[in-house]
């Protein structure tokens, strides 16, 4: 009997066709994300689940007694209740590597957009306010030859460092759970404490995964350590930042600006003070949002799912759930 799969979000036809070669499947055909109560109703006879945001907890597992594999279309897997999944022997997978360059491109774009005030000046021109020579009040900040501090030197962090070093000739500081001597030798980046990174960087880029230890890793103390001229960039997860502390730092001029792809609550609420700040660039969690990268992520997630359901170790097994593979 072929395994049964539920696809909880819209994916390209090629991805469905690939799954169809090995599994029977149902898919959510509604707009947006499938409502939680609807998913709990339809997942009961599924052996595998393809998703990217659905919280995989005891409630969902109780509604899916046959479930063996959950494949995330995401590099992150903070939607996995690892304890609950371990207790059931559920295999979990993610989609690293295929989005590294795309996210790194976006981070550099956020840095340039914030430093050179591109969205603000775009609005200035379109509002008909450009009537002569641009004065100092609209000047931006250079990116080249400045110091960038990267908090979290994973694969994406390395891609950011490469662009900053060889494209913009920047000095690169980093802090990470483990020191990356090979990266230091290859690119001349400098390992340091988080305190030194915050004090010396012109751009602080947060790229750490979301874990219990990284929740609010940037808060009042950290923003107070930054240069008043520094710019903060977050393309990790919104919960890694104490958003009230960030708003306070920006409002009081403790830092110069921020470029944000993620927020403590998403979609961002319309009354959030960040939306009224000219020195903040806000984009809607689009780190991996190009057509090619999203296709590659969906296909990799499908390959992970099928391989696990066929009784083989998937290429991108979540490390904490490795013992679930028999």
Short mmCIF file of C-alpha atoms in Angstrom, two decimals, residues 137-283:
data_model
loop_
_atom_site.label_atom_id
_atom_site.label_comp_id
_atom_site.label_asym_id
_atom_site.label_seq_id
_atom_site.Cartn_x
_atom_site.Cartn_y
_atom_site.Cartn_z
CA UNK A 137 19.44 66.37 5.68
CA UNK A 138 18.85 63.61 3.12
CA UNK A 139 22.37 62.20 3.00
CA UNK A 140 22.87 58.53 3.71
CA UNK A 141 25.67 56.39 5.15
CA UNK A 142 28.37 54.49 3.27
CA UNK A 143 28.33 50.70 3.34
CA UNK A 144 31.70 50.01 1.74
CA UNK A 145 34.78 49.76 3.98
CA UNK A 146 32.64 49.83 7.14
CA UNK A 147 32.47 47.16 9.86
CA UNK A 148 29.73 44.55 9.82
CA UNK A 149 29.02 42.33 12.81
CA UNK A 150 27.23 39.06 12.10
CA UNK A 151 25.54 37.33 15.04
CA UNK A 152 25.18 33.69 13.96
CA UNK A 153 27.77 32.51 11.42
CA UNK A 154 25.84 29.65 9.86
CA UNK A 155 25.63 29.00 6.14
CA UNK A 156 23.68 32.19 5.45
CA UNK A 157 26.02 34.16 7.68
CA UNK A 158 28.96 32.91 5.64
CA UNK A 159 27.25 33.99 2.41
CA UNK A 160 26.66 37.46 3.90
CA UNK A 161 30.28 37.67 5.01
CA UNK A 162 31.50 36.72 1.53
CA UNK A 163 29.44 39.46 -0.11
CA UNK A 164 30.46 42.04 2.49
CA UNK A 165 34.15 41.16 2.32
CA UNK A 166 34.70 40.83 -1.41
CA UNK A 167 31.90 43.05 -2.67
CA UNK A 168 32.07 45.93 -0.21
CA UNK A 169 35.55 45.50 1.30
CA UNK A 170 34.10 45.53 4.80
CA UNK A 171 35.74 44.47 8.03
CA UNK A 172 33.79 41.49 9.35
CA UNK A 173 33.26 40.57 12.99
CA UNK A 174 31.24 37.56 14.04
CA UNK A 175 30.10 35.70 17.12
CA UNK A 176 28.77 32.16 17.03
CA UNK A 177 28.22 29.17 19.31
CA UNK A 178 31.25 27.54 17.71
CA UNK A 179 34.24 29.29 16.22
CA UNK A 180 34.62 28.95 12.44
CA UNK A 181 38.40 28.88 11.97
CA UNK A 182 38.06 27.76 8.34
CA UNK A 183 35.92 30.80 7.57
CA UNK A 184 38.39 33.05 9.37
CA UNK A 185 41.24 31.68 7.27
CA UNK A 186 39.30 31.82 4.01
CA UNK A 187 37.80 35.29 4.36
CA UNK A 188 39.76 37.04 7.07
CA UNK A 189 36.74 37.44 9.35
CA UNK A 190 37.34 38.06 13.04
CA UNK A 191 35.79 36.06 15.87
CA UNK A 192 34.90 38.14 18.94
CA UNK A 193 32.55 38.43 21.87
CA UNK A 194 29.05 39.74 21.30
CA UNK A 195 29.91 42.81 23.38
CA UNK A 196 32.87 43.70 21.15
CA UNK A 197 30.80 43.08 18.03
CA UNK A 198 28.05 45.42 19.21
CA UNK A 199 30.47 48.14 20.26
CA UNK A 200 32.55 48.17 17.06
CA UNK A 201 30.11 47.36 14.25
CA UNK A 202 28.54 49.90 11.91
CA UNK A 203 26.03 47.26 10.82
CA UNK A 204 24.80 44.57 13.22
CA UNK A 205 23.18 41.67 11.36
CA UNK A 206 21.22 39.12 13.37
CA UNK A 207 21.14 35.68 11.73
CA UNK A 208 20.81 33.31 14.68
CA UNK A 209 18.21 30.52 14.63
CA UNK A 210 15.31 30.80 17.05
CA UNK A 211 15.93 28.64 20.13
CA UNK A 212 15.07 29.10 23.81
CA UNK A 213 18.55 30.63 24.26
CA UNK A 214 18.15 33.17 21.45
CA UNK A 215 14.72 34.56 22.38
CA UNK A 216 15.26 38.32 22.94
CA UNK A 217 19.00 37.96 22.37
CA UNK A 218 18.83 41.62 21.34
CA UNK A 219 17.32 43.73 24.11
CA UNK A 220 17.96 47.01 25.95
CA UNK A 221 21.48 46.10 27.04
CA UNK A 222 22.54 45.06 23.56
CA UNK A 223 21.11 48.11 21.80
CA UNK A 224 22.75 50.36 24.39
CA UNK A 225 26.12 48.84 23.50
CA UNK A 226 25.78 49.71 19.81
CA UNK A 227 27.14 52.86 18.20
CA UNK A 228 24.65 55.69 17.86
CA UNK A 229 25.49 55.69 14.15
CA UNK A 230 24.97 51.92 13.76
CA UNK A 231 22.24 50.20 11.77
CA UNK A 232 20.53 47.00 12.95
CA UNK A 233 19.41 44.33 10.46
CA UNK A 234 17.21 41.36 11.39
CA UNK A 235 16.48 38.57 8.90
CA UNK A 236 16.39 35.71 11.41
CA UNK A 237 13.17 35.46 13.45
CA UNK A 238 11.16 38.22 15.08
CA UNK A 239 11.27 36.60 18.50
CA UNK A 240 15.06 36.94 18.65
CA UNK A 241 14.55 40.67 19.30
CA UNK A 242 12.83 42.46 22.15
CA UNK A 243 10.82 44.67 19.82
CA UNK A 244 9.95 47.22 22.49
CA UNK A 245 13.66 47.64 23.22
CA UNK A 246 14.35 48.12 19.51
CA UNK A 247 11.60 50.73 19.20
CA UNK A 248 12.98 52.56 22.23
CA UNK A 249 16.54 52.50 20.88
CA UNK A 250 15.37 53.94 17.56
CA UNK A 251 13.11 56.56 19.11
CA UNK A 252 15.82 57.76 21.50
CA UNK A 253 18.53 57.83 18.84
CA UNK A 254 20.62 55.11 20.48
CA UNK A 255 21.02 53.55 17.03
CA UNK A 256 20.72 55.17 13.62
CA UNK A 257 18.26 52.87 11.89
CA UNK A 258 17.02 49.35 11.23
CA UNK A 259 16.21 47.08 8.31
CA UNK A 260 13.68 44.40 9.24
CA UNK A 261 12.32 41.36 7.46
CA UNK A 262 10.82 39.75 10.58
CA UNK A 263 8.74 40.90 13.54
CA UNK A 264 7.54 39.71 16.92
CA UNK A 265 4.03 39.36 15.48
CA UNK A 266 3.44 38.61 11.80
CA UNK A 267 1.87 40.13 9.82
CA UNK A 268 3.02 43.27 11.64
CA UNK A 269 0.14 45.11 13.29
CA UNK A 270 -0.83 48.40 11.61
CA UNK A 271 -0.32 50.45 14.79
CA UNK A 272 3.23 49.16 15.40
CA UNK A 273 5.48 52.23 15.97
CA UNK A 274 8.11 50.79 13.61
CA UNK A 275 5.82 51.57 10.67
CA UNK A 276 5.92 55.29 11.43
CA UNK A 277 9.70 55.57 11.64
CA UNK A 278 11.45 57.02 8.60
CA UNK A 279 14.76 55.40 9.63
CA UNK A 280 13.30 51.88 9.54
CA UNK A 281 12.96 49.78 6.37
CA UNK A 282 10.21 47.18 6.74
CA UNK A 283 9.63 44.25 4.39
#
